[in-house]
PDB file of C-alpha atoms in Angstrom:
ATOM      1  CA  UNK A  18      -2.692  49.223  96.112  1.00 48.00           C
ATOM      2  CA  UNK A  19      -2.551  50.501  92.580  1.00 54.00           C
ATOM      3  CA  UNK A  20      -5.703  52.489  92.274  1.00 59.00           C
ATOM      4  CA  UNK A  21      -4.938  54.934  95.013  1.00 60.00           C
ATOM      5  CA  UNK A  22      -1.829  56.790  94.018  1.00 69.00           C
ATOM      6  CA  UNK A  23      -0.154  60.201  94.884  1.00 72.00           C
ATOM      7  CA  UNK A  24      -0.624  62.102  98.192  1.00 76.00           C
ATOM      8  CA  UNK A  25      -3.617  61.327 100.160  1.00 74.00           C
ATOM      9  CA  UNK A  26      -4.838  65.217 100.027  1.00 75.00           C
ATOM     10  CA  UNK A  27      -5.198  64.655  96.443  1.00 78.00           C
ATOM     11  CA  UNK A  28      -7.390  61.523  96.151  1.00 76.00           C
ATOM     12  CA  UNK A  29     -10.687  63.142  96.081  1.00 77.00           C
ATOM     13  CA  UNK A  30      -9.683  65.685  93.734  1.00 82.00           C
ATOM     14  CA  UNK A  31      -8.365  62.958  91.284  1.00 85.00           C
ATOM     15  CA  UNK A  32     -11.567  61.117  91.470  1.00 85.00           C
ATOM     16  CA  UNK A  33     -13.723  64.130  90.677  1.00 89.00           C
ATOM     17  CA  UNK A  34     -11.425  64.882  87.522  1.00 93.00           C
ATOM     18  CA  UNK A  35     -12.338  61.403  86.245  1.00 93.00           C
ATOM     19  CA  UNK A  36     -16.125  62.652  86.110  1.00 94.00           C
ATOM     20  CA  UNK A  37     -14.859  65.773  84.123  1.00 95.00           C
ATOM     21  CA  UNK A  38     -13.400  63.328  81.479  1.00 96.00           C
ATOM     22  CA  UNK A  39     -16.548  60.850  81.466  1.00 97.00           C
ATOM     23  CA  UNK A  40     -18.415  64.093  80.248  1.00 95.00           C
ATOM     24  CA  UNK A  41     -15.575  65.110  77.474  1.00 96.00           C
ATOM     25  CA  UNK A  42     -15.252  61.710  76.360  1.00 96.00           C
ATOM     26  CA  UNK A  43     -19.030  61.030  76.210  1.00 96.00           C
ATOM     27  CA  UNK A  44     -19.365  64.446  74.080  1.00 95.00           C
ATOM     28  CA  UNK A  45     -16.732  63.315  71.797  1.00 95.00           C
ATOM     29  CA  UNK A  46     -18.220  59.839  71.499  1.00 95.00           C
ATOM     30  CA  UNK A  47     -21.549  61.485  70.693  1.00 94.00           C
ATOM     31  CA  UNK A  48     -20.261  63.716  67.854  1.00 92.00           C
ATOM     32  CA  UNK A  49     -18.605  60.742  66.211  1.00 94.00           C
ATOM     33  CA  UNK A  50     -21.838  58.466  66.590  1.00 94.00           C
ATOM     34  CA  UNK A  51     -23.684  61.547  64.531  1.00 90.00           C
ATOM     35  CA  UNK A  52     -21.271  61.402  61.954  1.00 89.00           C
ATOM     36  CA  UNK A  53     -21.732  57.813  61.725  1.00 91.00           C
ATOM     37  CA  UNK A  54     -25.421  58.043  61.644  1.00 86.00           C
ATOM     38  CA  UNK A  55     -25.152  60.667  58.746  1.00 82.00           C
ATOM     39  CA  UNK A  56     -22.608  58.784  56.669  1.00 81.00           C
ATOM     40  CA  UNK A  57     -22.722  54.965  58.289  1.00 82.00           C
ATOM     41  CA  UNK A  58     -18.924  54.768  57.738  1.00 85.00           C
ATOM     42  CA  UNK A  59     -17.484  52.255  60.006  1.00 89.00           C
ATOM     43  CA  UNK A  60     -14.626  54.556  61.140  1.00 90.00           C
ATOM     44  CA  UNK A  61     -16.898  57.002  63.006  1.00 93.00           C
ATOM     45  CA  UNK A  62     -18.609  53.993  64.567  1.00 94.00           C
ATOM     46  CA  UNK A  63     -15.325  52.819  65.995  1.00 93.00           C
ATOM     47  CA  UNK A  64     -14.312  56.158  67.051  1.00 94.00           C
ATOM     48  CA  UNK A  65     -17.529  56.484  69.146  1.00 96.00           C
ATOM     49  CA  UNK A  66     -16.886  53.085  70.736  1.00 97.00           C
ATOM     50  CA  UNK A  67     -13.267  54.040  71.705  1.00 96.00           C
ATOM     51  CA  UNK A  68     -14.376  57.189  73.571  1.00 96.00           C
ATOM     52  CA  UNK A  69     -17.479  55.358  74.807  1.00 97.00           C
ATOM     53  CA  UNK A  70     -14.950  52.488  76.251  1.00 96.00           C
ATOM     54  CA  UNK A  71     -12.928  55.640  77.667  1.00 96.00           C
ATOM     55  CA  UNK A  72     -16.060  56.883  79.660  1.00 97.00           C
ATOM     56  CA  UNK A  73     -16.664  53.596  80.977  1.00 96.00           C
ATOM     57  CA  UNK A  74     -12.826  53.440  82.210  1.00 95.00           C
ATOM     58  CA  UNK A  75     -13.212  57.060  83.687  1.00 95.00           C
ATOM     59  CA  UNK A  76     -16.678  56.042  85.298  1.00 95.00           C
ATOM     60  CA  UNK A  77     -14.952  52.889  86.968  1.00 91.00           C
ATOM     61  CA  UNK A  78     -12.132  54.822  88.217  1.00 90.00           C
ATOM     62  CA  UNK A  79     -14.090  57.499  89.601  1.00 90.00           C
ATOM     63  CA  UNK A  80     -16.868  55.259  91.520  1.00 88.00           C
ATOM     64  CA  UNK A  81     -13.850  52.995  92.715  1.00 85.00           C
ATOM     65  CA  UNK A  82     -11.784  55.792  94.041  1.00 83.00           C
ATOM     66  CA  UNK A  83     -14.883  57.164  95.587  1.00 82.00           C
ATOM     67  CA  UNK A  84     -15.766  53.871  97.271  1.00 80.00           C
ATOM     68  CA  UNK A  85     -12.388  53.509  98.606  1.00 77.00           C
ATOM     69  CA  UNK A  86     -11.630  56.909  99.988  1.00 75.00           C
ATOM     70  CA  UNK A  87     -14.850  57.550 101.709  1.00 75.00           C
ATOM     71  CA  UNK A  88     -14.549  53.718 103.262  1.00 70.00           C
ATOM     72  CA  UNK A  89     -18.670  53.375 102.678  1.00 70.00           C
ATOM     73  CA  UNK A  90     -18.149  49.444 103.198  1.00 70.00           C
ATOM     74  CA  UNK A  91     -15.319  47.416 104.351  1.00 71.00           C
ATOM     75  CA  UNK A  92     -16.523  44.608 102.093  1.00 70.00           C
ATOM     76  CA  UNK A  93     -16.392  46.744  99.077  1.00 68.00           C
ATOM     77  CA  UNK A  94     -12.892  47.864  99.948  1.00 68.00           C
ATOM     78  CA  UNK A  95     -11.807  44.564 100.795  1.00 69.00           C
ATOM     79  CA  UNK A  96     -12.896  43.458  97.211  1.00 67.00           C
ATOM     80  CA  UNK A  97     -11.532  46.334  95.263  1.00 63.00           C
ATOM     81  CA  UNK A  98      -8.019  46.232  96.980  1.00 65.00           C
ATOM     82  CA  UNK A  99      -7.655  42.410  96.892  1.00 61.00           C
ATOM     83  CA  UNK A 100      -6.136  42.106  93.609  1.00 58.00           C
ATOM     84  CA  UNK A 101      -6.618  45.832  91.989  1.00 70.00           C
ATOM     85  CA  UNK A 102      -9.647  44.391  90.358  1.00 75.00           C
ATOM     86  CA  UNK A 103     -10.935  48.145  89.736  1.00 78.00           C
ATOM     87  CA  UNK A 104      -7.505  49.278  88.199  1.00 81.00           C
ATOM     88  CA  UNK A 105      -7.739  46.325  86.098  1.00 83.00           C
ATOM     89  CA  UNK A 106     -11.124  46.947  84.757  1.00 86.00           C
ATOM     90  CA  UNK A 107     -10.040  50.504  84.284  1.00 89.00           C
ATOM     91  CA  UNK A 108      -6.789  49.521  82.273  1.00 88.00           C
ATOM     92  CA  UNK A 109      -8.824  47.215  80.432  1.00 87.00           C
ATOM     93  CA  UNK A 110     -11.379  49.459  78.944  1.00 92.00           C
ATOM     94  CA  UNK A 111      -8.619  52.250  78.633  1.00 93.00           C
ATOM     95  CA  UNK A 112      -6.191  49.916  76.732  1.00 90.00           C
ATOM     96  CA  UNK A 113      -9.223  48.758  74.260  1.00 90.00           C
ATOM     97  CA  UNK A 114     -10.247  52.249  74.033  1.00 94.00           C
ATOM     98  CA  UNK A 115      -6.809  53.303  73.169  1.00 92.00           C
ATOM     99  CA  UNK A 116      -6.009  50.272  70.774  1.00 90.00           C
ATOM    100  CA  UNK A 117      -9.575  51.359  68.787  1.00 92.00           C
ATOM    101  CA  UNK A 118      -8.592  54.626  68.458  1.00 93.00           C
ATOM    102  CA  UNK A 119      -5.038  53.886  67.331  1.00 91.00           C
ATOM    103  CA  UNK A 120      -6.436  51.494  64.548  1.00 91.00           C
ATOM    104  CA  UNK A 121      -9.026  53.995  63.375  1.00 92.00           C
ATOM    105  CA  UNK A 122      -6.938  57.229  63.465  1.00 90.00           C
ATOM    106  CA  UNK A 123      -3.908  55.550  61.826  1.00 88.00           C
ATOM    107  CA  UNK A 124      -6.408  53.912  59.410  1.00 86.00           C
ATOM    108  CA  UNK A 125      -5.130  50.452  59.877  1.00 86.00           C
ATOM    109  CA  UNK A 126      -7.131  48.347  57.483  1.00 82.00           C
ATOM    110  CA  UNK A 127      -5.513  44.984  57.774  1.00 84.00           C
ATOM    111  CA  UNK A 128      -7.598  42.646  59.915  1.00 86.00           C
ATOM    112  CA  UNK A 129      -4.410  40.832  61.386  1.00 89.00           C
ATOM    113  CA  UNK A 130      -2.615  43.507  62.035  1.00 87.00           C
ATOM    114  CA  UNK A 131      -5.741  44.977  63.847  1.00 84.00           C
ATOM    115  CA  UNK A 132      -6.067  41.744  65.704  1.00 87.00           C
ATOM    116  CA  UNK A 133      -2.100  41.954  66.872  1.00 87.00           C
ATOM    117  CA  UNK A 134      -2.541  45.414  68.000  1.00 85.00           C
ATOM    118  CA  UNK A 135      -5.610  44.486  70.058  1.00 83.00           C
ATOM    119  CA  UNK A 136      -4.138  41.174  71.709  1.00 85.00           C
ATOM    120  CA  UNK A 137      -0.678  42.834  72.330  1.00 83.00           C
ATOM    121  CA  UNK A 138      -2.249  45.742  74.301  1.00 80.00           C
ATOM    122  CA  UNK A 139      -4.160  43.319  76.306  1.00 78.00           C
ATOM    123  CA  UNK A 140      -1.303  40.852  76.950  1.00 78.00           C
ATOM    124  CA  UNK A 141       1.136  43.295  77.530  1.00 72.00           C
ATOM    125  CA  UNK A 142      -0.818  45.397  80.526  1.00 69.00           C
ATOM    126  CA  UNK A 143      -3.709  43.171  82.002  1.00 69.00           C
ATOM    127  CA  UNK A 144      -1.980  39.864  81.876  1.00 70.00           C
ATOM    128  CA  UNK A 145       1.234  40.827  83.290  1.00 63.00           C
ATOM    129  CA  UNK A 146       2.959  41.621  86.603  1.00 71.00           C
ATOM    130  CA  UNK A 147       3.918  45.301  87.173  1.00 72.00           C
ATOM    131  CA  UNK A 148       1.085  46.150  85.177  1.00 76.00           C
ATOM    132  CA  UNK A 149       1.057  49.807  86.560  1.00 80.00           C
ATOM    133  CA  UNK A 150       4.490  50.430  84.793  1.00 84.00           C
ATOM    134  CA  UNK A 151       3.455  48.443  81.910  1.00 84.00           C
ATOM    135  CA  UNK A 152      -0.112  50.244  81.300  1.00 87.00           C
ATOM    136  CA  UNK A 153       1.629  53.751  81.619  1.00 90.00           C
ATOM    137  CA  UNK A 154       4.624  52.654  78.911  1.00 90.00           C
ATOM    138  CA  UNK A 155       2.013  50.909  76.740  1.00 89.00           C
ATOM    139  CA  UNK A 156      -0.059  54.519  77.084  1.00 92.00           C
ATOM    140  CA  UNK A 157       2.918  56.481  76.647  1.00 94.00           C
ATOM    141  CA  UNK A 158       3.928  54.605  73.284  1.00 92.00           C
ATOM    142  CA  UNK A 159       0.133  54.872  71.589  1.00 92.00           C
ATOM    143  CA  UNK A 160      -0.283  58.329  72.873  1.00 95.00           C
ATOM    144  CA  UNK A 161       3.153  59.368  71.075  1.00 96.00           C
ATOM    145  CA  UNK A 162       2.181  57.876  67.760  1.00 94.00           C
ATOM    146  CA  UNK A 163      -1.601  59.207  68.200  1.00 95.00           C
ATOM    147  CA  UNK A 164       0.103  62.791  69.008  1.00 96.00           C
ATOM    148  CA  UNK A 165       2.555  62.566  66.019  1.00 95.00           C
ATOM    149  CA  UNK A 166      -0.456  61.724  63.588  1.00 95.00           C
ATOM    150  CA  UNK A 167      -2.428  64.474  64.807  1.00 96.00           C
ATOM    151  CA  UNK A 168       0.500  66.567  64.513  1.00 96.00           C
ATOM    152  CA  UNK A 169       0.582  66.068  60.685  1.00 95.00           C
ATOM    153  CA  UNK A 170      -3.273  66.599  60.520  1.00 94.00           C
ATOM    154  CA  UNK A 171      -2.688  69.855  61.999  1.00 95.00           C
ATOM    155  CA  UNK A 172       0.198  70.681  59.386  1.00 96.00           C
ATOM    156  CA  UNK A 173      -2.113  69.272  56.621  1.00 93.00           C
ATOM    157  CA  UNK A 174      -5.036  71.075  57.795  1.00 89.00           C
ATOM    158  CA  UNK A 175      -3.812  74.079  59.104  1.00 90.00           C
ATOM    159  CA  UNK A 176      -6.647  74.826  61.559  1.00 91.00           C
ATOM    160  CA  UNK A 177      -6.921  75.832  64.779  1.00 95.00           C
ATOM    161  CA  UNK A 178      -9.500  72.841  65.991  1.00 95.00           C
ATOM    162  CA  UNK A 179      -6.692  70.302  64.537  1.00 96.00           C
ATOM    163  CA  UNK A 180      -4.012  72.222  66.707  1.00 97.00           C
ATOM    164  CA  UNK A 181      -6.090  71.935  69.710  1.00 97.00           C
ATOM    165  CA  UNK A 182      -6.459  68.182  69.492  1.00 97.00           C
ATOM    166  CA  UNK A 183      -2.565  67.929  68.892  1.00 97.00           C
ATOM    167  CA  UNK A 184      -1.808  70.025  72.119  1.00 98.00           C
ATOM    168  CA  UNK A 185      -4.284  68.126  74.148  1.00 97.00           C
ATOM    169  CA  UNK A 186      -2.786  64.780  72.898  1.00 97.00           C
ATOM    170  CA  UNK A 187       0.866  66.355  73.497  1.00 98.00           C
ATOM    171  CA  UNK A 188      -0.303  66.787  77.091  1.00 98.00           C
ATOM    172  CA  UNK A 189      -1.799  63.604  77.327  1.00 97.00           C
ATOM    173  CA  UNK A 190       1.580  61.988  76.385  1.00 97.00           C
ATOM    174  CA  UNK A 191       3.633  63.903  78.559  1.00 97.00           C
ATOM    175  CA  UNK A 192       1.155  62.995  81.333  1.00 97.00           C
ATOM    176  CA  UNK A 193       1.970  59.424  80.988  1.00 95.00           C
ATOM    177  CA  UNK A 194       6.057  60.030  81.724  1.00 96.00           C
ATOM    178  CA  UNK A 195       4.917  61.804  85.020  1.00 95.00           C
ATOM    179  CA  UNK A 196       2.836  58.916  85.854  1.00 92.00           C
ATOM    180  CA  UNK A 197       6.069  56.763  85.431  1.00 92.00           C
ATOM    181  CA  UNK A 198       7.998  59.039  87.469  1.00 92.00           C
ATOM    182  CA  UNK A 199       5.519  58.858  90.491  1.00 88.00           C
ATOM    183  CA  UNK A 200       7.758  55.680  91.625  1.00 85.00           C
ATOM    184  CA  UNK A 201      10.472  58.104  92.510  1.00 88.00           C
ATOM    185  CA  UNK A 202       7.983  60.913  94.018  1.00 86.00           C
ATOM    186  CA  UNK A 203       4.469  61.007  94.914  1.00 84.00           C
ATOM    187  CA  UNK A 204       4.207  64.484  93.568  1.00 89.00           C
ATOM    188  CA  UNK A 205       4.816  63.415  90.066  1.00 92.00           C
ATOM    189  CA  UNK A 206       1.369  61.893  90.169  1.00 91.00           C
ATOM    190  CA  UNK A 207      -0.410  65.236  90.813  1.00 93.00           C
ATOM    191  CA  UNK A 208       1.684  66.773  87.773  1.00 94.00           C
ATOM    192  CA  UNK A 209       0.647  63.892  85.631  1.00 94.00           C
ATOM    193  CA  UNK A 210      -3.342  64.369  86.585  1.00 94.00           C
ATOM    194  CA  UNK A 211      -3.105  68.102  86.245  1.00 95.00           C
ATOM    195  CA  UNK A 212      -1.402  67.552  83.081  1.00 97.00           C
ATOM    196  CA  UNK A 213      -3.989  64.984  81.763  1.00 96.00           C
ATOM    197  CA  UNK A 214      -6.943  67.360  83.134  1.00 96.00           C
ATOM    198  CA  UNK A 215      -5.459  70.277  81.113  1.00 97.00           C
ATOM    199  CA  UNK A 216      -5.130  68.015  78.089  1.00 97.00           C
ATOM    200  CA  UNK A 217      -8.848  67.204  78.483  1.00 97.00           C
ATOM    201  CA  UNK A 218     -10.009  70.723  79.024  1.00 97.00           C
ATOM    202  CA  UNK A 219      -8.093  71.603  75.914  1.00 97.00           C
ATOM    203  CA  UNK A 220     -10.183  68.634  73.848  1.00 96.00           C
ATOM    204  CA  UNK A 221     -13.484  70.303  75.809  1.00 96.00           C
ATOM    205  CA  UNK A 222     -12.516  73.690  74.351  1.00 96.00           C
ATOM    206  CA  UNK A 223     -12.200  72.517  70.858  1.00 95.00           C
ATOM    207  CA  UNK A 224     -15.501  70.971  71.258  1.00 94.00           C
ATOM    208  CA  UNK A 225     -17.185  73.817  72.546  1.00 93.00           C
ATOM    209  CA  UNK A 226     -16.015  75.672  69.517  1.00 93.00           C
ATOM    210  CA  UNK A 227     -17.370  73.206  66.990  1.00 92.00           C
ATOM    211  CA  UNK A 228     -20.716  73.199  69.059  1.00 89.00           C
ATOM    212  CA  UNK A 229     -20.793  76.635  68.955  1.00 86.00           C
ATOM    213  CA  UNK A 230     -20.072  77.103  65.264  1.00 76.00           C
ATOM    214  CA  UNK A 231     -22.746  74.735  64.205  1.00 63.00           C
ATOM    215  CA  UNK A 232     -25.249  76.877  66.600  1.00 61.00           C
ATOM    216  CA  UNK A 233     -24.101  80.317  64.831  1.00 56.00           C
ATOM    217  CA  UNK A 234     -24.593  78.417  61.513  1.00 57.00           C
ATOM    218  CA  UNK A 235     -28.151  77.286  62.236  1.00 55.00           C
ATOM    219  CA  UNK A 236     -28.929  81.003  63.225  1.00 54.00           C
ATOM    220  CA  UNK A 237     -27.620  82.580  60.241  1.00 51.00           C
TER     221      UNK A 237
ATOM    222  CA  UNK B  25      -4.881  66.280  40.641  1.00 41.00           C
ATOM    223  CA  UNK B  26      -7.978  67.141  43.157  1.00 47.00           C
ATOM    224  CA  UNK B  27      -8.124  65.892  46.535  1.00 55.00           C
ATOM    225  CA  UNK B  28     -10.256  62.633  47.019  1.00 64.00           C
ATOM    226  CA  UNK B  29     -13.478  63.570  48.310  1.00 78.00           C
ATOM    227  CA  UNK B  30     -14.836  62.028  51.748  1.00 81.00           C
ATOM    228  CA  UNK B  31     -18.410  60.413  51.475  1.00 84.00           C
ATOM    229  CA  UNK B  32     -19.476  63.130  53.696  1.00 86.00           C
ATOM    230  CA  UNK B  33     -18.485  65.714  51.212  1.00 89.00           C
ATOM    231  CA  UNK B  34     -20.137  63.727  48.384  1.00 92.00           C
ATOM    232  CA  UNK B  35     -23.465  63.626  50.467  1.00 91.00           C
ATOM    233  CA  UNK B  36     -23.571  67.337  51.189  1.00 91.00           C
ATOM    234  CA  UNK B  37     -22.482  68.251  47.440  1.00 92.00           C
ATOM    235  CA  UNK B  38     -25.593  66.232  46.537  1.00 94.00           C
ATOM    236  CA  UNK B  39     -27.919  67.513  48.792  1.00 94.00           C
ATOM    237  CA  UNK B  40     -26.454  71.430  48.150  1.00 92.00           C
ATOM    238  CA  UNK B  41     -27.004  70.967  44.477  1.00 93.00           C
ATOM    239  CA  UNK B  42     -30.534  69.862  44.857  1.00 94.00           C
ATOM    240  CA  UNK B  43     -31.322  72.614  47.536  1.00 93.00           C
ATOM    241  CA  UNK B  44     -29.418  75.411  45.149  1.00 91.00           C
ATOM    242  CA  UNK B  45     -31.857  74.413  42.351  1.00 89.00           C
ATOM    243  CA  UNK B  46     -34.846  75.529  44.639  1.00 89.00           C
ATOM    244  CA  UNK B  47     -35.422  71.747  46.045  1.00 87.00           C
ATOM    245  CA  UNK B  48     -35.775  69.727  43.123  1.00 87.00           C
ATOM    246  CA  UNK B  49     -33.351  68.898  40.483  1.00 92.00           C
ATOM    247  CA  UNK B  50     -33.038  66.915  37.026  1.00 91.00           C
ATOM    248  CA  UNK B  51     -30.897  63.767  37.130  1.00 90.00           C
ATOM    249  CA  UNK B  52     -28.839  65.169  34.469  1.00 91.00           C
ATOM    250  CA  UNK B  53     -28.206  68.141  36.319  1.00 90.00           C
ATOM    251  CA  UNK B  54     -27.247  66.540  39.402  1.00 91.00           C
ATOM    252  CA  UNK B  55     -24.497  64.436  37.581  1.00 91.00           C
ATOM    253  CA  UNK B  56     -23.107  67.366  36.365  1.00 89.00           C
ATOM    254  CA  UNK B  57     -23.405  69.279  39.717  1.00 88.00           C
ATOM    255  CA  UNK B  58     -22.295  66.528  42.006  1.00 86.00           C
ATOM    256  CA  UNK B  59     -18.958  65.703  39.836  1.00 86.00           C
ATOM    257  CA  UNK B  60     -19.524  62.119  40.166  1.00 89.00           C
ATOM    258  CA  UNK B  61     -19.810  59.224  37.505  1.00 90.00           C
ATOM    259  CA  UNK B  62     -23.375  57.993  36.509  1.00 90.00           C
ATOM    260  CA  UNK B  63     -22.927  54.717  38.530  1.00 92.00           C
ATOM    261  CA  UNK B  64     -21.458  56.518  41.425  1.00 91.00           C
ATOM    262  CA  UNK B  65     -24.394  59.221  41.457  1.00 91.00           C
ATOM    263  CA  UNK B  66     -27.062  56.365  41.328  1.00 91.00           C
ATOM    264  CA  UNK B  67     -25.363  54.677  44.462  1.00 92.00           C
ATOM    265  CA  UNK B  68     -25.476  57.796  46.466  1.00 92.00           C
ATOM    266  CA  UNK B  69     -28.880  58.847  45.416  1.00 93.00           C
ATOM    267  CA  UNK B  70     -30.406  55.648  46.121  1.00 93.00           C
ATOM    268  CA  UNK B  71     -28.604  55.463  49.720  1.00 90.00           C
ATOM    269  CA  UNK B  72     -29.994  59.011  50.324  1.00 92.00           C
ATOM    270  CA  UNK B  73     -33.465  57.771  49.109  1.00 93.00           C
ATOM    271  CA  UNK B  74     -33.263  55.006  51.874  1.00 91.00           C
ATOM    272  CA  UNK B  75     -32.116  57.423  54.275  1.00 88.00           C
ATOM    273  CA  UNK B  76     -35.017  59.592  53.295  1.00 90.00           C
ATOM    274  CA  UNK B  77     -33.045  62.633  52.788  1.00 92.00           C
ATOM    275  CA  UNK B  78     -33.742  62.770  48.801  1.00 94.00           C
ATOM    276  CA  UNK B  79     -36.968  61.619  47.291  1.00 93.00           C
ATOM    277  CA  UNK B  80     -37.763  61.042  43.621  1.00 91.00           C
ATOM    278  CA  UNK B  81     -40.797  62.845  41.878  1.00 86.00           C
ATOM    279  CA  UNK B  82     -42.291  63.321  38.489  1.00 83.00           C
ATOM    280  CA  UNK B  83     -42.353  67.241  37.286  1.00 76.00           C
ATOM    281  CA  UNK B  84     -46.324  67.491  36.390  1.00 75.00           C
ATOM    282  CA  UNK B  85     -45.733  69.313  33.272  1.00 76.00           C
ATOM    283  CA  UNK B  86     -42.695  67.654  31.564  1.00 77.00           C
ATOM    284  CA  UNK B  87     -43.259  64.403  33.292  1.00 79.00           C
ATOM    285  CA  UNK B  88     -39.465  64.211  33.888  1.00 85.00           C
ATOM    286  CA  UNK B  89     -37.876  62.310  36.700  1.00 88.00           C
ATOM    287  CA  UNK B  90     -36.832  64.856  39.428  1.00 91.00           C
ATOM    288  CA  UNK B  91     -35.003  64.437  42.805  1.00 93.00           C
ATOM    289  CA  UNK B  92     -36.141  66.451  45.776  1.00 93.00           C
ATOM    290  CA  UNK B  93     -34.654  67.406  49.138  1.00 94.00           C
ATOM    291  CA  UNK B  94     -36.632  66.302  52.344  1.00 93.00           C
ATOM    292  CA  UNK B  95     -36.438  68.063  55.588  1.00 93.00           C
ATOM    293  CA  UNK B  96     -34.073  65.229  56.878  1.00 91.00           C
ATOM    294  CA  UNK B  97     -31.965  66.433  53.751  1.00 92.00           C
ATOM    295  CA  UNK B  98     -31.490  70.098  55.144  1.00 91.00           C
ATOM    296  CA  UNK B  99     -31.114  68.754  58.611  1.00 89.00           C
ATOM    297  CA  UNK B 100     -27.980  67.112  57.285  1.00 89.00           C
ATOM    298  CA  UNK B 101     -26.760  70.224  55.630  1.00 90.00           C
ATOM    299  CA  UNK B 102     -27.187  72.252  58.874  1.00 85.00           C
ATOM    300  CA  UNK B 103     -25.420  69.576  60.547  1.00 86.00           C
ATOM    301  CA  UNK B 104     -22.648  69.109  57.975  1.00 88.00           C
ATOM    302  CA  UNK B 105     -20.464  72.104  59.053  1.00 86.00           C
ATOM    303  CA  UNK B 106     -20.408  70.913  62.594  1.00 88.00           C
ATOM    304  CA  UNK B 107     -19.520  67.218  61.920  1.00 88.00           C
ATOM    305  CA  UNK B 108     -16.835  68.428  59.334  1.00 89.00           C
ATOM    306  CA  UNK B 109     -15.330  70.454  61.717  1.00 90.00           C
ATOM    307  CA  UNK B 110     -15.343  67.401  64.020  1.00 92.00           C
ATOM    308  CA  UNK B 111     -14.058  65.032  61.456  1.00 90.00           C
ATOM    309  CA  UNK B 112     -11.279  67.306  59.792  1.00 90.00           C
ATOM    310  CA  UNK B 113     -10.036  68.253  63.753  1.00 93.00           C
ATOM    311  CA  UNK B 114      -8.877  64.566  64.089  1.00 92.00           C
ATOM    312  CA  UNK B 115      -7.912  63.818  60.811  1.00 88.00           C
ATOM    313  CA  UNK B 116     -10.574  61.565  59.245  1.00 82.00           C
TER     314      UNK B 116
END
């Protein structure tokens, strides 16, 4: 069963962390949608959709793991565990979200390349065996390039929020390595989840700084 | 050579120019203040008029055409810093 990973004592905590990710990704998506409404530039719309898809993925993960760990219904449990449907839905939405994020932040304009990226991300992960490994390898590659891009952005802008985005994505990238190492020891899964949680909390802190600055500006 | 301005910055510059002139500005002044070509300025102003951030009115004394800023335009200016910080953080 791919959806439930790591030590048993950690499963409920892991589920709850996904609710935190839902909140953070929805906030980012919301701010990006606000930018889209103000400028009508498509890049902000795609960015908002990417984070919206991430929210859906985390919500699917949260509800499925809660259903599996609480054993509410044996029918639901057998459906979810039959062919790892829940994990595949989670993978599908996550991969589509990161593909869109990749295309938007790396400013890939060519439609053919965009289609190729989306197709590759989809086929390499969902339509394949050993999708847990392939998913995290693909995620590592995408996150690594995104982190590199955010590092460049930090060097260019030299502002603290850009640094926080870079740190956050660096942690999310490292987390993928620990997810892969889980095949050797279940405790690596715990390290990966905590690293991912800290990564998202750094993003949340960055959002709070932006929202507070906006509020202070209005008061002034 | 200066850095290319993003659309978000151009809209802010136009609205700020109108606000700083007391909420109403002549097209020639706006052209100078916004640092845009005539065609680009017309394109942006008509887009902002469609979005109800800018309105066109006539000076009652001189009968000259002027552009004014609406409440929605002022709201954009107060939201601008927040959105700009957000877009800069992700490198847009």
